[in-house]
Coordinates of C-alpha atoms in Angstrom, one line a residue:
M3 CA -1.8 -15.5 -9.5
S4 CA -5.0 -17.3 -10.7
M5 CA -8.2 -15.9 -9.2
R6 CA -10.7 -18.3 -10.8
N7 CA -11.6 -19.7 -7.4
L8 CA -10.2 -18.1 -4.3
V9 CA -10.9 -21.1 -2.0
S10 CA -9.1 -23.5 -4.3
F11 CA -6.3 -21.0 -4.8
Q12 CA -5.8 -20.6 -1.0
R13 CA -5.8 -24.4 -0.5
A14 CA -3.3 -24.8 -3.3
M15 CA -1.1 -22.0 -1.9
A16 CA -1.2 -23.4 1.6
L17 CA -0.5 -26.9 0.3
S18 CA 2.4 -25.8 -1.8
F19 CA 4.0 -24.0 1.1
A20 CA 3.4 -27.1 3.3
V21 CA 5.2 -29.4 0.8
Y22 CA 8.0 -26.9 0.3
G23 CA 8.4 -26.5 4.0
L24 CA 8.5 -30.3 4.6
H25 CA 11.6 -30.5 2.4
A26 CA 13.2 -27.3 3.7
R27 CA 12.6 -27.4 7.4
G28 CA 11.1 -30.8 8.4
R29 CA 7.6 -32.1 8.7
G30 CA 7.3 -31.7 12.4
I31 CA 8.2 -28.0 12.5
L32 CA 5.7 -27.2 9.8
V33 CA 2.9 -29.2 11.3
N34 CA 3.4 -27.5 14.6
C35 CA 3.5 -24.1 12.8
F36 CA 0.1 -24.7 11.1
Q37 CA -1.4 -26.1 14.4
N38 CA -0.1 -23.0 16.3
I39 CA -1.6 -20.7 13.7
D40 CA -4.9 -22.5 13.9
T41 CA -5.0 -22.3 17.7
F42 CA -3.8 -18.7 17.6
L43 CA -6.6 -17.7 15.2
C44 CA -9.3 -19.6 17.0
R45 CA -8.4 -17.9 20.3
C46 CA -8.2 -14.5 18.7
I47 CA -11.2 -14.6 16.4
G48 CA -13.7 -13.9 19.2
T49 CA -11.5 -11.4 20.9
N50 CA -12.2 -8.6 18.5
A51 CA -15.8 -9.7 17.8
V52 CA -17.3 -7.7 20.6
V53 CA -15.2 -4.6 19.7
A54 CA -16.1 -5.1 16.1
R55 CA -19.8 -5.4 16.9
N56 CA -19.8 -2.4 19.1
E57 CA -18.0 -0.3 16.4
A58 CA -20.5 -1.5 13.8
T59 CA -23.3 -0.5 16.1
R60 CA -21.9 2.9 16.6
K61 CA -21.4 3.3 12.9
D62 CA -25.0 2.3 12.2
E63 CA -26.2 4.9 14.7
T64 CA -24.2 7.7 13.2
D65 CA -24.0 6.9 9.5
E66 CA -27.2 6.1 7.5
K67 CA -25.3 5.0 4.4
D68 CA -22.1 3.1 3.7
E69 CA -19.3 5.6 3.1
R70 CA -16.5 3.1 2.4
K71 CA -14.8 3.9 -0.8
P72 CA -13.6 1.4 -3.4
L73 CA -9.9 1.3 -3.9
H74 CA -10.0 3.0 -7.3
A75 CA -11.8 6.0 -5.7
V76 CA -9.2 6.1 -2.9
R77 CA -6.4 6.1 -5.5
V78 CA -8.0 9.0 -7.5
E79 CA -8.3 11.1 -4.3
R80 CA -4.8 10.3 -3.2
Q81 CA -3.4 11.0 -6.6
E82 CA -5.1 14.4 -6.8
Q83 CA -3.7 15.3 -3.4
A84 CA -0.2 14.3 -4.5
E85 CA -0.4 16.4 -7.7
R86 CA -1.1 19.5 -5.5
S87 CA 1.8 18.6 -3.1
V88 CA 5.5 19.4 -2.9
L89 CA 8.3 17.8 -0.8
I90 CA 10.6 20.3 0.8
S91 CA 13.9 19.6 2.5
C92 CA 14.2 21.8 5.6
H93 CA 17.0 22.7 8.0
S94 CA 16.7 21.5 11.6
G95 CA 15.9 25.0 12.9
T96 CA 13.0 25.8 10.7
N97 CA 10.3 27.9 12.3
E98 CA 6.9 26.3 11.5
K99 CA 4.9 29.6 11.5
K100 CA 7.4 31.4 9.3
F101 CA 7.6 28.4 7.0
L102 CA 3.8 28.3 6.5
K103 CA 3.5 32.1 6.2
Y104 CA 6.2 32.0 3.4
L105 CA 4.5 29.2 1.5
S106 CA 1.0 30.7 2.0
R107 CA 1.9 33.6 -0.3
H108 CA 1.5 31.1 -3.2
G109 CA -1.9 29.8 -2.1
V110 CA -4.0 28.1 0.5
I111 CA -2.3 25.2 2.3
K112 CA -4.7 22.4 2.7
K113 CA -2.4 19.9 4.6
Y114 CA 1.2 19.7 5.8
F115 CA 3.4 17.6 8.0
F116 CA 7.1 17.2 8.9
Y117 CA 9.1 14.0 9.1
E118 CA 12.7 12.8 9.3
S119 CA 14.6 10.8 6.7
Y120 CA 18.2 11.7 6.0
G121 CA 17.3 15.1 7.3
V122 CA 14.0 17.0 8.0
Y123 CA 11.4 17.1 5.3
A124 CA 7.9 18.7 4.9
V125 CA 5.1 17.5 2.7
V126 CA 2.9 20.4 1.8
E127 CA -0.5 20.1 0.0
F128 CA -2.0 23.2 -1.6
A129 CA -5.6 23.7 -2.4
N130 CA -5.0 23.8 -6.1
R131 CA -2.2 23.1 -8.6
E132 CA -1.8 26.7 -9.5
S133 CA -0.1 27.3 -6.2
V134 CA 2.5 24.7 -7.1
A135 CA 3.1 26.5 -10.4
S136 CA 3.4 29.8 -8.5
L137 CA 6.0 28.2 -6.2
F138 CA 7.9 27.0 -9.2
E139 CA 8.1 30.5 -10.6
E140 CA 9.8 31.7 -7.5
A141 CA 12.1 28.7 -6.9
T142 CA 15.7 29.1 -8.3
I143 CA 18.2 26.7 -9.6
P144 CA 21.1 26.2 -7.1
S145 CA 24.4 27.9 -8.0
V146 CA 27.4 25.6 -7.7
S147 CA 31.0 26.5 -8.3
N148 CA 32.7 23.2 -9.1
D149 CA 30.0 20.6 -9.9
S150 CA 27.7 20.6 -12.9
I151 CA 24.0 20.0 -12.4
V152 CA 21.2 18.6 -14.4
P153 CA 18.5 21.3 -14.7
F154 CA 15.5 19.0 -14.1
K155 CA 12.9 20.8 -12.1
S156 CA 10.9 18.5 -9.8
R157 CA 8.6 19.1 -6.8
L158 CA 11.4 18.0 -4.5
L159 CA 12.7 21.4 -3.2
S160 CA 15.1 22.7 -0.6
L161 CA 14.4 25.5 1.8
R162 CA 17.2 28.1 2.3
N163 CA 17.3 30.4 5.3
L164 CA 18.7 33.8 4.3
S165 CA 18.0 35.4 7.7
S166 CA 20.4 36.2 10.5
V167 CA 22.5 33.7 12.3
D168 CA 20.4 34.2 15.5
S169 CA 17.3 32.8 13.8
L170 CA 19.2 29.7 12.8
N171 CA 20.0 29.0 16.4
K172 CA 16.4 29.0 17.6
Q173 CA 15.0 25.6 18.4
S174 CA 12.5 24.2 15.9
D175 CA 8.8 24.1 16.9
Y176 CA 7.5 21.5 14.5
Q177 CA 6.6 17.9 15.3
C178 CA 7.8 15.1 13.1
Q179 CA 5.4 12.4 12.1
P180 CA 6.8 8.8 12.6
Q181 CA 7.5 6.9 9.4
T182 CA 8.7 3.6 11.0
T183 CA 7.3 1.2 13.6
I184 CA 8.3 1.6 17.2
P185 CA 11.0 -0.8 18.5
I186 CA 9.8 -4.2 19.5
N187 CA 10.7 -3.7 23.2
E188 CA 8.6 -0.5 23.3
L189 CA 5.7 -2.4 21.6
I190 CA 5.9 -5.2 24.2
Q191 CA 5.7 -2.7 27.0
K192 CA 2.8 -0.9 25.3
L193 CA 0.9 -4.1 24.8
S194 CA 1.5 -5.3 28.4
R195 CA -0.3 -2.2 29.7
E196 CA -3.5 -3.0 27.8
E197 CA -6.4 -4.5 29.7
S198 CA -7.4 -7.3 27.4
I199 CA -6.3 -9.3 24.3
D200 CA -8.6 -7.4 22.0
H201 CA -7.2 -4.1 23.2
Q202 CA -3.7 -5.5 22.6
M203 CA -4.6 -6.5 19.0
T204 CA -6.1 -3.1 18.3
S205 CA -3.1 -1.4 19.8
L206 CA -0.7 -3.5 17.8
T207 CA -2.6 -2.8 14.6
E208 CA -2.5 1.0 15.3
A209 CA 1.2 0.9 16.0
Y210 CA 2.1 -1.1 12.8
Q211 CA -0.3 0.1 10.1
L212 CA 0.4 2.9 7.7
T213 CA -0.5 6.3 8.9
E214 CA -2.4 9.0 7.0
E215 CA 0.9 10.9 6.5
N216 CA 2.8 7.8 5.4
S217 CA 0.2 7.0 2.8
R218 CA 0.2 10.5 1.5
L219 CA 4.0 10.4 1.2
R220 CA 3.9 7.1 -0.8
F221 CA 1.5 8.6 -3.3
L222 CA 3.6 11.8 -3.5
V223 CA 6.7 9.7 -4.4
C224 CA 4.7 8.0 -7.2
S225 CA 3.7 11.4 -8.4
L226 CA 7.3 12.7 -8.4
L227 CA 8.4 9.7 -10.5
K228 CA 5.4 10.2 -12.9
D229 CA 6.8 13.7 -13.7
I230 CA 9.7 11.9 -15.3
A231 CA 7.7 9.2 -17.1
V232 CA 5.3 11.6 -18.7
A233 CA 8.1 13.0 -20.8
Y234 CA 7.8 9.8 -22.8
F235 CA 4.2 8.8 -22.1
P236 CA 2.2 12.0 -21.4
E237 CA -1.0 10.3 -20.2
C238 CA 0.6 7.6 -18.0
T239 CA 0.2 7.3 -14.3
I240 CA 2.3 5.6 -11.6
K241 CA 0.3 3.9 -8.9
P242 CA 1.3 2.2 -5.7
F243 CA 0.1 -1.3 -5.1
G244 CA 0.5 -4.1 -2.7
S245 CA 1.0 -3.4 1.0
S246 CA 1.2 0.4 0.4
V247 CA -2.5 0.5 -0.4
N248 CA -4.2 -2.8 0.4
G249 CA -4.6 -1.9 4.1
F250 CA -2.2 -4.5 5.4
G251 CA 1.0 -2.5 5.0
K252 CA 3.4 -2.0 7.9
L253 CA 5.2 1.2 8.5
G254 CA 8.6 0.9 6.8
C255 CA 7.4 -1.5 4.1
D256 CA 8.7 -1.3 0.6
L257 CA 6.9 0.9 -2.0
D258 CA 5.7 -1.2 -5.0
M259 CA 4.8 0.9 -8.0
F260 CA 3.1 0.2 -11.3
L261 CA 3.7 2.3 -14.4
D262 CA 0.2 2.3 -15.9
L263 CA 0.0 2.9 -19.6
D264 CA -3.6 1.6 -20.1
G265 CA -5.0 5.0 -19.4
I266 CA -3.3 6.5 -22.5
H267 CA -6.1 7.7 -24.9
G268 CA -6.4 5.8 -28.1
W269 CA -6.4 2.2 -27.0
N270 CA -9.2 0.0 -28.4
V271 CA -11.0 2.8 -30.2
K272 CA -13.6 1.7 -32.7
M273 CA -12.6 2.6 -36.2
P274 CA -15.2 4.3 -38.5
K275 CA -16.6 2.1 -41.2
S276 CA -15.8 4.6 -43.9
G277 CA -14.0 7.8 -44.5
L278 CA -10.6 8.9 -43.3
S279 CA -8.9 8.3 -39.9
L280 CA -5.5 8.9 -38.4
E281 CA -3.4 6.6 -36.2
F282 CA 0.0 7.1 -34.5
Q283 CA 3.1 5.5 -36.0
M284 CA 4.7 3.4 -33.3
K285 CA 7.6 1.1 -32.8
R286 CA 6.8 -2.6 -32.7
A287 CA 8.3 -5.3 -30.6
N288 CA 8.3 -9.1 -30.6
S289 CA 6.5 -9.5 -27.3
E290 CA 4.8 -7.5 -24.5
R291 CA 7.6 -8.6 -22.2
G292 CA 10.1 -6.9 -24.6
V293 CA 8.1 -3.7 -24.6
T294 CA 8.0 -3.8 -20.8
Q295 CA 11.8 -4.3 -20.6
S296 CA 12.4 -1.4 -23.0
I297 CA 10.1 1.0 -21.2
L298 CA 11.6 0.2 -17.8
S299 CA 15.1 0.4 -19.1
V300 CA 14.5 4.0 -20.4
V301 CA 12.5 5.1 -17.3
G302 CA 15.1 3.5 -15.0
E303 CA 17.9 5.4 -16.7
C304 CA 16.1 8.7 -16.4
V305 CA 15.4 8.0 -12.7
D306 CA 19.1 7.2 -12.2
Q307 CA 20.4 10.3 -14.1
F308 CA 17.8 13.0 -13.4
E309 CA 15.5 12.3 -10.4
P310 CA 17.0 13.9 -7.3
G311 CA 17.1 11.7 -4.2
C312 CA 17.0 8.4 -6.1
V313 CA 20.1 6.3 -5.4
G314 CA 21.2 2.7 -6.0
V315 CA 19.1 2.3 -9.1
Q316 CA 19.1 -1.3 -10.4
K317 CA 17.4 -2.4 -13.7
I318 CA 16.4 -6.0 -13.1
L319 CA 14.9 -6.6 -16.5
N320 CA 15.4 -10.4 -16.8
A321 CA 13.3 -11.2 -13.7
R322 CA 10.0 -13.0 -14.0
C323 CA 8.4 -9.6 -13.6
P324 CA 10.9 -7.0 -14.9
L325 CA 11.4 -4.1 -12.5
V326 CA 13.5 -1.1 -11.6
R327 CA 14.7 -1.1 -7.9
F328 CA 16.1 1.9 -6.1
S329 CA 16.1 3.8 -2.8
H330 CA 14.3 7.1 -2.5
Q331 CA 16.3 8.9 0.2
P332 CA 14.0 11.8 0.9
S333 CA 11.2 9.5 1.9
G334 CA 13.3 6.6 3.1
F335 CA 11.4 4.1 0.9
Q336 CA 12.9 1.1 -0.9
C337 CA 11.1 1.2 -4.3
D338 CA 10.2 -1.3 -7.0
L339 CA 8.8 0.0 -10.2
T340 CA 7.1 -2.5 -12.7
A341 CA 5.1 -1.9 -15.8
N342 CA 3.2 -5.2 -16.5
N343 CA 1.8 -6.5 -13.3
R344 CA -1.9 -6.1 -13.6
V345 CA -2.8 -9.2 -11.7
A346 CA -1.0 -7.9 -8.6
M347 CA -3.0 -4.6 -9.0
K348 CA -6.2 -6.6 -8.9
S349 CA -5.2 -8.8 -6.0
T350 CA -4.4 -5.5 -4.1
E351 CA -7.9 -4.4 -4.7
L352 CA -9.3 -7.7 -3.4
L353 CA -7.3 -7.6 -0.2
Y354 CA -8.3 -4.0 0.3
L355 CA -12.0 -4.9 0.0
Y356 CA -11.7 -7.8 2.5
G357 CA -9.9 -5.5 4.9
E358 CA -12.7 -2.9 4.7
L359 CA -15.5 -5.4 5.2
D360 CA -14.8 -6.2 8.9
P361 CA -12.5 -4.6 11.4
R362 CA -11.4 -8.0 12.7
V363 CA -9.7 -8.8 9.4
R364 CA -6.8 -6.4 9.6
S365 CA -6.4 -6.9 13.3
L366 CA -6.0 -10.6 12.9
V367 CA -3.6 -10.2 9.9
F368 CA -1.4 -7.8 11.8
T369 CA -1.4 -10.0 14.9
V370 CA -0.6 -13.2 13.0
R371 CA 2.2 -11.6 11.1
C372 CA 3.7 -10.1 14.3
W373 CA 3.4 -13.5 16.0
A374 CA 4.9 -15.3 13.0
R375 CA 7.9 -13.0 12.8
A376 CA 8.5 -13.2 16.6
H377 CA 8.6 -17.0 16.3
S378 CA 10.9 -17.0 13.2
I379 CA 8.2 -18.4 10.9
T380 CA 8.7 -15.5 8.5
S381 CA 11.8 -13.5 7.8
S382 CA 13.0 -10.5 5.8
I383 CA 15.8 -12.7 4.5
P384 CA 15.0 -14.6 1.3
G385 CA 14.7 -18.4 1.9
A386 CA 12.4 -21.2 2.8
W387 CA 10.0 -19.1 4.7
I388 CA 6.2 -18.6 4.6
T389 CA 5.6 -15.1 3.3
N390 CA 3.4 -12.4 4.8
F391 CA 1.2 -12.7 1.7
S392 CA 0.6 -16.4 2.3
L393 CA -0.2 -15.8 6.0
T394 CA -2.7 -13.1 4.9
I395 CA -4.4 -15.6 2.6
M396 CA -4.6 -18.2 5.3
V397 CA -6.3 -15.7 7.7
L398 CA -8.8 -14.7 5.0
F399 CA -9.6 -18.4 4.3
F400 CA -10.0 -19.0 8.1
L401 CA -12.5 -16.1 8.3
Q402 CA -14.4 -17.4 5.3
T403 CA -14.9 -20.8 6.9
R404 CA -16.3 -19.7 10.2
R405 CA -19.9 -20.7 11.0
P406 CA -21.3 -18.3 9.9
P407 CA -18.6 -16.9 7.8
I408 CA -17.2 -13.5 8.7
I409 CA -16.2 -12.5 5.1
P410 CA -17.6 -13.9 1.8
T411 CA -15.8 -16.1 -0.7
L412 CA -14.5 -14.8 -4.0
D413 CA -17.2 -16.8 -5.8
H414 CA -19.9 -14.9 -3.9
L415 CA -18.2 -11.5 -4.7
R416 CA -18.1 -12.5 -8.3
E417 CA -21.9 -13.2 -8.3
L418 CA -22.5 -9.7 -6.9
A419 CA -20.3 -8.1 -9.6
G420 CA -21.9 -5.8 -12.2
P421 CA -20.9 -5.1 -15.8
A422 CA -18.4 -2.4 -14.8
D423 CA -16.6 -4.9 -12.5
K424 CA -15.8 -7.3 -15.4
S425 CA -12.1 -8.0 -15.5
V426 CA -10.1 -10.7 -17.4
I427 CA -6.3 -10.5 -17.1
E428 CA -4.0 -12.9 -18.9
G429 CA -6.9 -15.3 -19.3
N430 CA -7.8 -15.2 -15.6
D431 CA -11.3 -14.1 -14.5
C432 CA -10.5 -11.5 -11.9
T433 CA -14.1 -10.2 -11.6
F434 CA -15.5 -9.3 -8.3
V435 CA -17.8 -6.6 -6.9
S436 CA -16.3 -3.3 -5.9
D437 CA -19.5 -1.6 -4.5
F438 CA -19.5 -2.2 -0.7
S439 CA -23.3 -1.5 -0.6
K440 CA -24.0 -4.7 -2.5
I441 CA -22.2 -6.9 0.0
Q442 CA -24.4 -8.1 2.9
L443 CA -22.4 -9.8 5.6
Q444 CA -23.7 -12.6 7.8
T445 CA -23.9 -11.9 11.5
N446 CA -21.0 -13.6 13.3
T447 CA -20.8 -12.9 17.0
E448 CA -18.1 -15.3 18.1
T449 CA -16.6 -14.3 21.4
L450 CA -13.5 -15.2 23.3
G451 CA -15.7 -17.0 25.8
Q452 CA -16.2 -19.9 23.4
S453 CA -13.8 -22.7 23.9
S454 CA -11.2 -23.4 21.3
E455 CA -12.7 -26.8 20.6
Q456 CA -16.1 -25.3 19.8
T457 CA -14.5 -22.8 17.4
R458 CA -12.3 -25.5 15.8
G459 CA -15.4 -27.5 15.0
G460 CA -15.7 -25.8 11.6
P461 CA -13.8 -26.6 8.4
A462 CA -10.0 -26.6 8.6
P463 CA -8.6 -23.2 7.5
Y464 CA -5.9 -25.0 5.4
P465 CA -5.3 -28.5 4.0
E466 CA -3.9 -31.1 6.4
P467 CA -0.1 -31.5 5.8
L468 CA 0.6 -34.6 3.7

């Protein structure tokens, strides 16, 4: 994805989808689709304006400084939490107090929650990694009579109850956190009880967006997979990207992961002008794509053979972007692991930044996506459909072209960037500011009381269909 100019990119993307849709579904349907999206956005844009303005006012009254974190800081924090966490399969009659008391013998528990996915599981975060090591010392390898097992120790554990039968019959007292969205019928009933459209949009966003617990679980799955990859690349990391971290993810969305080898020490080190130096001997390949395919092939084989809970592993190495696809049953996530997708990582950061700038952004995106799916404009089935990503780009472009704009263009974000923000990927200038304190938004107080025609007086949010 070229990021030289976001406005031209968005116009080109919208135009390409328009032309494609004309051939696939007919000009009239697509024109009506774009017109409906335009009308829908114009009616909604002012709806959350008052709420957003009130929230901003309350924030200014309580917070003297901007505490929004850039995505890389959020990732570091989440990764540290994941490294201190374990994932435990529990039986349905687990007593929460006894469970916590048992684990507390190994250290202070900082956070925990239960959820259901092919059984009941608990995510437990300790205050430090030493507690996880202590837990490992006590955990045993399961004894089996007929089957052979692979003695790979991971932080995916099973809780065994060795107490009396009576304790097993007691009803559990824990509460499971939801990991999927509520059924559409329940959502409709929930929204129908709201007093206004802005409350409906806020309620829809809260019902659909990733929860704190779901986000923690996604980073934990990445951390569990990293435990396998470090056997070959000791300083590597596995990071989630896309909808899992950009703020626009829906509960139940796939988990896209990136095997990051750029953090391995020794890259681009300046050589001394004289004297002796050492360098690692390494295999060479004909292309970076060949290296990516080899790495994913080996890691994918290890995931298939050794990582508990990973099923249906597919090594799709000849795709445009080679990947390993599998299901992680303990979490319920459908996972895609790539190793050379840096532009997607950067676009994830950009979408996250836009979502953090104004609360109206995410509410509009979630609402438009829900509306588009309900009207069969998008689909989970591959085909001639507009994607959620393209809809998100259209919403961002719409917000950039209000008078005054609600969010800045990429050109402006690039102008605010400092030396540390410099980023060139595959010849594309992906530079933009990451420090929220440097971004000064213009005051836009559009309300729902304004007529659609007044709002539509600004530039069109997408090119006119040909």
